[in-house]
mmCIF file of C-alpha atoms in Angstrom:
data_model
loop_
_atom_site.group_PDB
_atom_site.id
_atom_site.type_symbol
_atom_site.label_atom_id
_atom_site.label_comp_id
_atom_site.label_asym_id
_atom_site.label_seq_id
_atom_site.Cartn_x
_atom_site.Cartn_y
_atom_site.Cartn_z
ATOM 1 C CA UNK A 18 2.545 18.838 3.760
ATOM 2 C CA UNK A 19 2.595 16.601 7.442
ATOM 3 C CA UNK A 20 2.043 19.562 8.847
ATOM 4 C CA UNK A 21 -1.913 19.767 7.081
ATOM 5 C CA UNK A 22 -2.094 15.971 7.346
ATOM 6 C CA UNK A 23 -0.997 16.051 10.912
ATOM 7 C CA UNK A 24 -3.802 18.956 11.536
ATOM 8 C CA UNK A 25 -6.233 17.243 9.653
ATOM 9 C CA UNK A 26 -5.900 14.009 12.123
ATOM 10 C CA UNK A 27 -5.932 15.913 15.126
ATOM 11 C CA UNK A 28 -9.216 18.085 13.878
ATOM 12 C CA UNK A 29 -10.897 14.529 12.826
ATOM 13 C CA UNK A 30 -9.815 12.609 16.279
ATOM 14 C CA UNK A 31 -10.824 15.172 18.182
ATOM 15 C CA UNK A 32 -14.151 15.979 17.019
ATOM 16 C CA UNK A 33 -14.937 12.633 16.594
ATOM 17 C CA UNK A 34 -13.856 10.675 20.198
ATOM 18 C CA UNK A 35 -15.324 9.772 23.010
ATOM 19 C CA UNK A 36 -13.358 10.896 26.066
ATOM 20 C CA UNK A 37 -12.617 7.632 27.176
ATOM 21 C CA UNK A 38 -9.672 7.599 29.785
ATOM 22 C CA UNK A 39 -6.284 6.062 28.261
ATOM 23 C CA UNK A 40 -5.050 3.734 30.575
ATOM 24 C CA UNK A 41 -1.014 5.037 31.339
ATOM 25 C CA UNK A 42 1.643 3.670 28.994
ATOM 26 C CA UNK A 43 -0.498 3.357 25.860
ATOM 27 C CA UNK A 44 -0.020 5.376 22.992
ATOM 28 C CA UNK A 45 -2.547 8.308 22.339
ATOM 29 C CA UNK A 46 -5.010 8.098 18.958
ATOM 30 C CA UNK A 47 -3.007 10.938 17.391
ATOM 31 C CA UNK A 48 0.383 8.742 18.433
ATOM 32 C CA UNK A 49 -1.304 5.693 17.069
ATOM 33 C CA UNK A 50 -2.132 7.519 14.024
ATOM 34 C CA UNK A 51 1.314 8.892 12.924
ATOM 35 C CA UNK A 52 2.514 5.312 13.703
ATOM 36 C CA UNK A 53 0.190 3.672 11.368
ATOM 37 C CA UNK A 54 0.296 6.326 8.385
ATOM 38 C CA UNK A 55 4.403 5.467 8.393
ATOM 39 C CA UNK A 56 3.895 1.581 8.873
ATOM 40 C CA UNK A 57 1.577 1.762 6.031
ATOM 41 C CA UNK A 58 4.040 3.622 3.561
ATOM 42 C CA UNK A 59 6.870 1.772 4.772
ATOM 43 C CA UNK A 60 4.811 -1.544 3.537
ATOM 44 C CA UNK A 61 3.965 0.464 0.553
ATOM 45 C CA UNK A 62 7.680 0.788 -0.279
ATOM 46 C CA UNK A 63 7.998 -3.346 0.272
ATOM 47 C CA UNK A 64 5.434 -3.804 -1.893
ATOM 48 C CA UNK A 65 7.699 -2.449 -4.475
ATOM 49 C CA UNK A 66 10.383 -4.272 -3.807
ATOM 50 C CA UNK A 67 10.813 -7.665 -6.452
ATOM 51 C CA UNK A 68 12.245 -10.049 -3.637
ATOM 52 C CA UNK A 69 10.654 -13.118 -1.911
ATOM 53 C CA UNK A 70 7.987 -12.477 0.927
ATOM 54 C CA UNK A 71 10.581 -13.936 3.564
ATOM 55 C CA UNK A 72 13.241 -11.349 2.874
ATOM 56 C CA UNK A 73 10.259 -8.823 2.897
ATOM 57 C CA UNK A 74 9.771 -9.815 6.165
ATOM 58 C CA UNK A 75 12.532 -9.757 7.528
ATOM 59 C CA UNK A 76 13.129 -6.257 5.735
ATOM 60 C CA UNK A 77 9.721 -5.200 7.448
ATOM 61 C CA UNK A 78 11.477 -5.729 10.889
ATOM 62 C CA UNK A 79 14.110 -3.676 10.384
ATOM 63 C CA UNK A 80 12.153 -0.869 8.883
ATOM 64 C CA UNK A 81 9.294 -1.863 11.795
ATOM 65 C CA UNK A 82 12.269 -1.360 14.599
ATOM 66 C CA UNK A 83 14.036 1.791 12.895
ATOM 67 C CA UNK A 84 10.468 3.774 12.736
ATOM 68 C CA UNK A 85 9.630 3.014 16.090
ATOM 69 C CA UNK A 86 13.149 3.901 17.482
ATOM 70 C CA UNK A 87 12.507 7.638 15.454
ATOM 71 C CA UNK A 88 9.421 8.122 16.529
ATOM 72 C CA UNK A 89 11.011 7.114 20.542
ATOM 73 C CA UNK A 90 8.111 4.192 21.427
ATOM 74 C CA UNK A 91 9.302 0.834 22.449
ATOM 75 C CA UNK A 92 8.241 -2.398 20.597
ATOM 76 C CA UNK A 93 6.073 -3.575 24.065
ATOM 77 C CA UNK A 94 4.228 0.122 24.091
ATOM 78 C CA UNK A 95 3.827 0.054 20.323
ATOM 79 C CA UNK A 96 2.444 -3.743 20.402
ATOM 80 C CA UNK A 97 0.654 -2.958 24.018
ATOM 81 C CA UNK A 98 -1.045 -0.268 21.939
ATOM 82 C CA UNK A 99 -2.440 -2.030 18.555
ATOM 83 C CA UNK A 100 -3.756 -4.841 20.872
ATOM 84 C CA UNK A 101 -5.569 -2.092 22.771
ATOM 85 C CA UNK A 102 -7.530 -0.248 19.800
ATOM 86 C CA UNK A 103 -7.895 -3.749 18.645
ATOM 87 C CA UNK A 104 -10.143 -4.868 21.444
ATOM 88 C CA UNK A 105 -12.132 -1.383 20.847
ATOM 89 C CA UNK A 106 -13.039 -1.568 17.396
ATOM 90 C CA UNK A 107 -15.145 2.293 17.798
ATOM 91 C CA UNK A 108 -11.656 3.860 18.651
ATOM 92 C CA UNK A 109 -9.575 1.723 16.277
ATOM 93 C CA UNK A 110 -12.517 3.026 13.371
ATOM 94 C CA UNK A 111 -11.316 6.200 14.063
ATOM 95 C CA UNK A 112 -7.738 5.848 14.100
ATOM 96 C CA UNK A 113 -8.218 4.554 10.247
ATOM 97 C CA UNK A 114 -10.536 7.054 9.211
ATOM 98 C CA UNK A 115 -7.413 9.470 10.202
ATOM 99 C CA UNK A 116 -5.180 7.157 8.704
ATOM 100 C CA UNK A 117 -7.168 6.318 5.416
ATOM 101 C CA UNK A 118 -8.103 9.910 5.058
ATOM 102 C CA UNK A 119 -4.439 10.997 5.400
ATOM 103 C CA UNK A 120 -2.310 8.851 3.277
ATOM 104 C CA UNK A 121 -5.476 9.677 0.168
ATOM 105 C CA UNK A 122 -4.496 12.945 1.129
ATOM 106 C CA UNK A 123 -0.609 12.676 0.581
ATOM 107 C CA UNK A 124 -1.213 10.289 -2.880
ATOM 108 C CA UNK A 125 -3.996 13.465 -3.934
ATOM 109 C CA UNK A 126 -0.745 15.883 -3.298
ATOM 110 C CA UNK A 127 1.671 13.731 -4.792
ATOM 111 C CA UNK A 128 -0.687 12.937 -7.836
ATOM 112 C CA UNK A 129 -0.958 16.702 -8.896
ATOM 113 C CA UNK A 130 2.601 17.895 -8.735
#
């Protein structure tokens, strides 16, 4: 199943960018994209959780830290990163179409086992 979500990303970003260069350091939209689809189940798990927004934070952190030290980006790269597609809101559209379009397409799986 990550494998066709993972394909599916690549296929959209790539038909869909602008070759823009990527300044050195930064991570790449498909790197940005497998970030973001884990951050945003790794909330959705939180979200779940009955316990006070504070310890959900501080829960978030850990979780935050542990992803990023699996997926072998530092904090500063990963941070570095958002703030980029931030300031370019074209290529940060397109790293949540991929996203968007990938976690409907893991609850669509999960929904008809």
């Amino acid at each position: 199943m990550r494998r066709i979500v993972l394909f599916v990303a690549i296929i959209v970003i790539s038909s869909c960018s602008k070759k823009e260069e990527m300044p050195e350091g930064l991570l790449s939209k498909e790197q940005m994209v497998k970030v973001l689809i884990e951050v945003h189940l790794n909330e959705a798990k939180l979200n779940q959780l009955r316990v006070p927004r504070d310890s959900t934070a501080k829960v978030y952190e850990i979780m935050e830290r542990e992803l990023l030290k699996h997926q072998g980006i530092e904090d500063s790269v990963y941070r570095k990163s958002f703030q980029y597609y931030l300031d370019r809101p074209m290529l940060m559209e397109e790293v949540y179409t991929v996203v968007v379009d990938s976690l409907s397409l893991r609850e669509r799986l999960l929904n008809t086992k």
